[in-house]
Amino acid sequence: MTERIIIDCDPGVDDAAAILLAFGSSEVEILGITAVAGNIPLEKTEANARLICELANRTDIPVFQGCGRPLLYPARAGVTVHGMDGLGDIGLPKPASTPAARTAVQFIIDQVRAAPGDVTLAVLGPMTNIAVALSIDPGIAPLIKRIVFMGGAAFCPGNIKERAEFNFYFDPHAAQAVMASGIPMVMFGLDVTHKAIITQERTERLKRLGSIGSTIADMLNAYGAGDPCLHDPCVIAYLIEPEIFSGVEGFVEVDCVSTLAIGQSVVSVTERELAGRAPNCLVMTEVDHDRLFSLLEERYQRVELEAA
């Protein structure tokens, strides 16, 4: 059965890889792409989302501009590994298309209201758009099918602070608001995404797929040093082939108070830790690397053929 999704993102090299994976997968129907500030400022994330659609000849998918700053804080510095343009500074053109007129927040509300229980949010960046939508229209919370997101670090160190992952750190209040919403959640934190490594040998194999594969490979090669982690593609891969991953049920909270641990995800899994609370999230911890890459390779090839 096809899963109807909204991709909420801050492209971002790994966001681009995730969006292109979705384009090649009939298991998901993309209702729209909503952009948010995160890896880079909003004007760039929104433009990058449109450009990714153009590269894959998928301009039928609307792109909506979302929130340009966190709920309570000024925008924090993004992650320089994505390059100044957010897509690895590999010389990609500027998009020719224009963003949709509606805001990302209104689009999310409208889509959920139009199809109660049938819309999944695939959240690849900070959760600001989702938190604002829930604040404006709290009644949509029980109408959202589920949220599958990249964010947090359950049982491992962070990547922006000692215990904080970037998406949660960028807007901790938004992350906590969403985690407390009662919506079914699936979490792809650093525990699993740091295991989703793509080797140089596999990156070279992507280049042989054609122009789309070569573009993805070039972005990945510019994305940090060594073998990069495929953080955001894990979210889309789970929606396509959930058996690639495994995890544990837990109760996830986000620290919004401490000056030392702001943005830290606090995950309770044992009976003692839960203290009578029901788990609010499926926390992914393991990935089958070979199956993940095989899926990527197959679906990027499909995007290549369909874009021709």
Short mmCIF file of C-alpha atoms in Angstrom, two decimals:
data_model
loop_
_atom_site.label_atom_id
_atom_site.label_comp_id
_atom_site.label_asym_id
_atom_site.label_seq_id
_atom_site.Cartn_x
_atom_site.Cartn_y
_atom_site.Cartn_z
CA MET A 1 0.00 0.00 0.00
CA THR A 2 1.33 3.42 -0.96
CA GLU A 3 2.11 5.74 1.95
CA ARG A 4 1.14 9.36 1.40
CA ILE A 5 3.88 11.60 2.77
CA ILE A 6 4.95 15.19 3.22
CA ILE A 7 8.74 15.58 3.25
CA ASP A 8 9.73 18.32 5.70
CA CYS A 9 13.40 19.12 5.20
CA ASP A 10 16.36 21.52 5.23
CA PRO A 11 18.39 20.45 2.14
CA GLY A 12 21.31 19.64 2.88
CA VAL A 13 23.27 16.93 1.06
CA ASP A 14 21.68 14.02 2.88
CA ASP A 15 18.22 15.61 2.50
CA ALA A 16 18.82 15.69 -1.25
CA ALA A 17 19.80 12.02 -1.21
CA ALA A 18 16.64 11.23 0.76
CA ILE A 19 14.32 13.19 -1.53
CA LEU A 20 15.77 11.52 -4.62
CA LEU A 21 15.28 8.12 -2.98
CA ALA A 22 11.62 8.99 -2.48
CA PHE A 23 11.31 10.07 -6.11
CA GLY A 24 12.37 6.59 -7.23
CA SER A 25 9.99 4.71 -4.94
CA SER A 26 6.38 3.89 -5.78
CA GLU A 27 5.81 2.85 -2.16
CA VAL A 28 5.45 6.52 -1.25
CA GLU A 29 3.29 9.27 -2.76
CA ILE A 30 4.86 12.67 -2.15
CA LEU A 31 2.12 15.22 -1.52
CA GLY A 32 4.60 18.08 -1.25
CA ILE A 33 7.94 19.19 0.15
CA THR A 34 8.10 21.72 2.98
CA ALA A 35 11.33 23.58 3.68
CA VAL A 36 12.61 24.81 7.04
CA ALA A 37 15.73 26.60 8.26
CA GLY A 38 18.37 24.26 9.62
CA ASN A 39 21.52 23.12 7.86
CA ILE A 40 21.46 26.46 6.04
CA PRO A 41 19.10 29.48 6.03
CA LEU A 42 15.53 29.06 4.80
CA GLU A 43 15.99 30.87 1.49
CA LYS A 44 18.61 28.29 0.54
CA THR A 45 16.82 25.19 1.84
CA GLU A 46 13.66 26.13 -0.04
CA ALA A 47 15.59 26.87 -3.25
CA ASN A 48 17.51 23.62 -2.90
CA ALA A 49 14.29 21.64 -2.55
CA ARG A 50 13.04 23.14 -5.82
CA LEU A 51 16.37 22.43 -7.51
CA ILE A 52 16.29 18.77 -6.46
CA CYS A 53 12.83 18.47 -8.00
CA GLU A 54 14.12 20.03 -11.22
CA LEU A 55 17.15 17.73 -11.41
CA ALA A 56 14.85 14.71 -11.27
CA ASN A 57 12.24 16.23 -13.60
CA ARG A 58 9.70 16.21 -10.75
CA THR A 59 8.46 19.78 -10.85
CA ASP A 60 4.96 18.36 -10.39
CA ILE A 61 5.75 18.18 -6.68
CA PRO A 62 5.08 21.53 -4.96
CA VAL A 63 7.63 23.07 -2.60
CA PHE A 64 6.48 25.27 0.29
CA GLN A 65 8.46 27.78 2.32
CA GLY A 66 8.33 27.22 6.06
CA CYS A 67 9.81 28.70 9.22
CA GLY A 68 13.02 30.69 9.01
CA ARG A 69 14.07 30.48 12.66
CA PRO A 70 13.51 28.32 15.76
CA LEU A 71 10.49 28.87 18.00
CA LEU A 72 12.27 30.77 20.77
CA TYR A 73 15.91 31.25 19.80
CA PRO A 74 17.66 33.12 17.01
CA ALA A 75 18.75 30.81 14.21
CA ARG A 76 21.83 28.84 15.17
CA ALA A 77 24.80 28.30 12.89
CA GLY A 78 24.28 25.50 10.40
CA VAL A 79 26.59 22.62 9.59
CA THR A 80 29.44 23.65 7.30
CA VAL A 81 29.94 20.14 5.90
CA HIS A 82 27.04 20.81 3.50
CA GLY A 83 28.93 23.68 1.84
CA MET A 84 27.89 27.29 1.43
CA ASP A 85 25.03 26.40 -0.93
CA GLY A 86 23.95 23.40 1.16
CA LEU A 87 24.53 20.92 -1.65
CA GLY A 88 28.28 20.52 -1.48
CA ASP A 89 29.29 23.54 -3.61
CA ILE A 90 29.59 21.31 -6.68
CA GLY A 91 28.42 23.97 -9.12
CA LEU A 92 24.72 23.16 -9.39
CA PRO A 93 22.53 25.79 -11.09
CA LYS A 94 19.94 27.91 -9.35
CA PRO A 95 16.36 26.64 -9.64
CA ALA A 96 14.16 28.02 -12.39
CA SER A 97 10.86 27.24 -10.67
CA THR A 98 9.09 29.27 -7.99
CA PRO A 99 7.83 28.18 -4.56
CA ALA A 100 4.16 27.50 -3.95
CA ALA A 101 2.08 30.38 -2.61
CA ARG A 102 0.87 28.72 0.59
CA THR A 103 3.12 28.50 3.61
CA ALA A 104 4.56 25.14 4.61
CA VAL A 105 2.63 25.23 7.88
CA GLN A 106 -0.70 25.85 6.17
CA PHE A 107 0.01 23.12 3.62
CA ILE A 108 0.67 20.61 6.38
CA ILE A 109 -2.56 21.56 8.16
CA ASP A 110 -4.60 21.45 4.95
CA GLN A 111 -3.28 18.05 3.85
CA VAL A 112 -3.83 16.44 7.24
CA ARG A 113 -7.34 17.89 7.49
CA ALA A 114 -8.16 16.70 3.96
CA ALA A 115 -7.12 13.11 4.65
CA PRO A 116 -7.43 12.30 8.37
CA GLY A 117 -5.25 9.37 9.41
CA ASP A 118 -3.71 9.03 5.97
CA VAL A 119 -0.76 11.45 5.93
CA THR A 120 2.71 10.60 7.24
CA LEU A 121 5.24 13.35 7.94
CA ALA A 122 8.80 12.43 6.93
CA VAL A 123 10.79 14.99 8.90
CA LEU A 124 14.45 15.36 7.91
CA GLY A 125 15.36 18.64 9.63
CA PRO A 126 14.43 20.69 12.69
CA MET A 127 10.79 20.24 13.74
CA THR A 128 9.81 23.91 13.66
CA ASN A 129 7.23 23.63 10.86
CA ILE A 130 5.52 20.71 12.58
CA ALA A 131 5.46 22.39 15.99
CA VAL A 132 3.98 25.58 14.54
CA ALA A 133 1.31 23.61 12.66
CA LEU A 134 0.37 21.83 15.90
CA SER A 135 0.27 25.16 17.75
CA ILE A 136 -2.00 26.81 15.17
CA ASP A 137 -4.29 23.79 14.82
CA PRO A 138 -3.87 21.36 17.75
CA GLY A 139 -6.71 19.26 16.38
CA ILE A 140 -4.51 17.84 13.63
CA ALA A 141 -2.39 15.83 16.11
CA PRO A 142 -4.71 12.79 16.25
CA LEU A 143 -5.25 13.04 12.48
CA ILE A 144 -1.57 12.57 11.52
CA LYS A 145 -0.86 8.93 10.69
CA ARG A 146 2.68 9.04 12.07
CA ILE A 147 5.89 11.05 12.07
CA VAL A 148 9.10 9.35 10.94
CA PHE A 149 11.99 11.67 11.68
CA MET A 150 15.74 12.09 11.72
CA GLY A 151 16.83 13.62 14.99
CA GLY A 152 18.25 13.01 18.42
CA ALA A 153 20.87 10.72 19.90
CA ALA A 154 19.41 8.11 22.23
CA PHE A 155 22.38 6.13 23.52
CA CYS A 156 25.35 7.77 21.82
CA PRO A 157 27.16 11.15 21.76
CA GLY A 158 25.78 14.08 19.80
CA ASN A 159 27.21 15.67 16.67
CA ILE A 160 26.83 19.38 17.50
CA LYS A 161 27.25 19.25 21.29
CA GLU A 162 28.45 16.44 23.52
CA ARG A 163 24.95 14.96 23.91
CA ALA A 164 22.89 16.87 21.34
CA GLU A 165 22.16 16.04 17.71
CA PHE A 166 21.90 19.02 15.34
CA ASN A 167 18.18 18.91 14.44
CA PHE A 168 17.10 18.74 18.09
CA TYR A 169 19.70 21.31 19.13
CA PHE A 170 18.64 23.79 16.42
CA ASP A 171 15.09 23.96 17.79
CA PRO A 172 14.75 21.97 21.02
CA HIS A 173 11.40 23.51 21.96
CA ALA A 174 9.89 22.43 18.64
CA ALA A 175 11.27 18.92 19.04
CA GLN A 176 9.85 18.60 22.55
CA ALA A 177 6.45 19.96 21.48
CA VAL A 178 6.24 17.35 18.73
CA MET A 179 7.46 14.52 20.97
CA ALA A 180 4.75 15.43 23.51
CA SER A 181 1.97 15.57 20.90
CA GLY A 182 0.82 11.95 21.16
CA ILE A 183 1.41 11.35 17.45
CA PRO A 184 2.94 7.92 16.66
CA MET A 185 6.69 8.43 16.18
CA VAL A 186 9.62 6.60 14.63
CA MET A 187 13.03 8.07 15.51
CA PHE A 188 16.17 7.81 13.41
CA GLY A 189 18.80 9.28 15.68
CA LEU A 190 22.57 9.17 15.46
CA ASP A 191 22.51 5.70 17.06
CA VAL A 192 21.45 4.26 13.72
CA THR A 193 22.34 6.93 11.16
CA HIS A 194 26.01 6.94 12.17
CA LYS A 195 25.97 3.26 11.17
CA ALA A 196 24.47 4.05 7.75
CA ILE A 197 27.83 4.75 6.14
CA ILE A 198 28.38 4.87 2.40
CA THR A 199 31.89 3.86 1.40
CA GLN A 200 33.92 5.43 -1.38
CA GLU A 201 33.57 2.23 -3.40
CA ARG A 202 29.80 2.48 -3.21
CA THR A 203 29.87 6.18 -4.00
CA GLU A 204 31.80 5.36 -7.16
CA ARG A 205 29.13 2.82 -8.07
CA LEU A 206 26.52 5.56 -7.86
CA LYS A 207 28.49 7.60 -10.39
CA ARG A 208 28.05 4.84 -12.95
CA LEU A 209 24.26 5.13 -12.79
CA GLY A 210 24.21 8.33 -14.87
CA SER A 211 23.75 12.04 -14.25
CA ILE A 212 21.54 11.70 -11.15
CA GLY A 213 23.81 9.12 -9.56
CA SER A 214 26.86 11.19 -10.44
CA THR A 215 25.33 14.31 -8.86
CA ILE A 216 24.52 12.40 -5.67
CA ALA A 217 28.05 10.97 -5.60
CA ASP A 218 29.62 14.40 -6.08
CA MET A 219 27.53 15.84 -3.25
CA LEU A 220 28.43 12.96 -0.96
CA ASN A 221 32.13 13.29 -1.79
CA ALA A 222 31.95 16.96 -0.77
CA TYR A 223 30.00 16.10 2.39
CA GLY A 224 32.60 16.01 5.15
CA ALA A 225 35.67 13.79 5.19
CA GLY A 226 35.97 10.05 4.68
CA ASP A 227 32.89 7.86 4.28
CA PRO A 228 29.78 9.99 4.93
CA CYS A 229 26.72 8.95 6.91
CA LEU A 230 23.36 8.74 5.17
CA HIS A 231 21.32 10.31 7.96
CA ASP A 232 18.16 11.44 6.18
CA PRO A 233 17.86 8.64 3.59
CA CYS A 234 17.23 6.28 6.52
CA VAL A 235 13.84 7.92 7.07
CA ILE A 236 12.70 7.36 3.49
CA ALA A 237 14.24 3.89 3.32
CA TYR A 238 12.21 2.90 6.39
CA LEU A 239 8.98 3.99 4.69
CA ILE A 240 9.90 1.82 1.70
CA GLU A 241 11.47 -1.23 3.37
CA PRO A 242 11.15 -1.08 7.17
CA GLU A 243 12.81 -4.48 7.61
CA ILE A 244 16.18 -2.83 6.90
CA PHE A 245 16.08 -1.37 10.42
CA SER A 246 15.44 -2.50 13.97
CA GLY A 247 15.01 -0.69 17.26
CA VAL A 248 13.34 -0.45 20.65
CA GLU A 249 10.24 1.20 22.06
CA GLY A 250 11.00 4.12 24.35
CA PHE A 251 9.82 7.39 25.83
CA VAL A 252 11.67 10.31 24.24
CA GLU A 253 11.95 13.80 25.73
CA VAL A 254 14.08 16.77 24.67
CA ASP A 255 15.97 18.96 27.14
CA CYS A 256 14.79 22.55 26.68
CA VAL A 257 16.02 23.90 30.02
CA SER A 258 19.63 23.03 30.77
CA THR A 259 22.30 25.38 29.46
CA LEU A 260 24.75 22.48 29.32
CA ALA A 261 22.54 19.85 27.67
CA ILE A 262 20.06 21.89 25.62
CA GLY A 263 18.71 19.78 22.77
CA GLN A 264 19.72 16.47 24.33
CA SER A 265 17.27 13.64 23.73
CA VAL A 266 16.49 11.74 26.92
CA VAL A 267 15.31 8.24 26.06
CA SER A 268 13.76 5.88 28.61
CA VAL A 269 13.41 2.21 27.65
CA THR A 270 13.53 0.08 30.81
CA GLU A 271 10.57 -0.39 33.14
CA ARG A 272 12.39 1.57 35.82
CA GLU A 273 13.17 4.46 33.45
CA LEU A 274 9.65 4.56 32.07
CA ALA A 275 8.20 4.77 35.59
CA GLY A 276 4.72 3.91 34.41
CA ARG A 277 4.80 6.00 31.24
CA ALA A 278 3.87 4.39 27.94
CA PRO A 279 6.51 4.58 25.19
CA ASN A 280 5.89 7.42 22.74
CA CYS A 281 8.39 6.44 20.06
CA LEU A 282 10.02 3.55 18.20
CA VAL A 283 13.74 4.33 18.48
CA MET A 284 15.81 2.80 15.69
CA THR A 285 19.25 1.49 16.61
CA GLU A 286 20.42 -0.91 13.88
CA VAL A 287 20.64 -0.93 10.07
CA ASP A 288 21.44 -3.56 7.46
CA HIS A 289 24.07 -1.65 5.44
CA ASP A 290 23.99 -3.93 2.40
CA ARG A 291 20.21 -3.83 2.05
CA LEU A 292 20.18 -0.07 2.49
CA PHE A 293 22.74 0.51 -0.25
CA SER A 294 21.06 -1.97 -2.59
CA LEU A 295 17.82 -0.04 -2.16
CA LEU A 296 19.54 3.28 -2.83
CA GLU A 297 21.28 1.98 -5.93
CA GLU A 298 18.10 0.45 -7.33
CA ARG A 299 15.92 3.49 -6.71
CA TYR A 300 18.45 6.06 -7.94
CA GLN A 301 18.66 4.05 -11.15
CA ARG A 302 14.88 4.32 -11.43
CA VAL A 303 15.04 8.11 -10.94
CA GLU A 304 17.68 8.23 -13.67
CA LEU A 305 15.45 6.39 -16.12
CA GLU A 306 12.31 8.37 -15.27
CA ALA A 307 14.10 11.72 -15.50
CA ALA A 308 15.46 10.99 -18.98
#
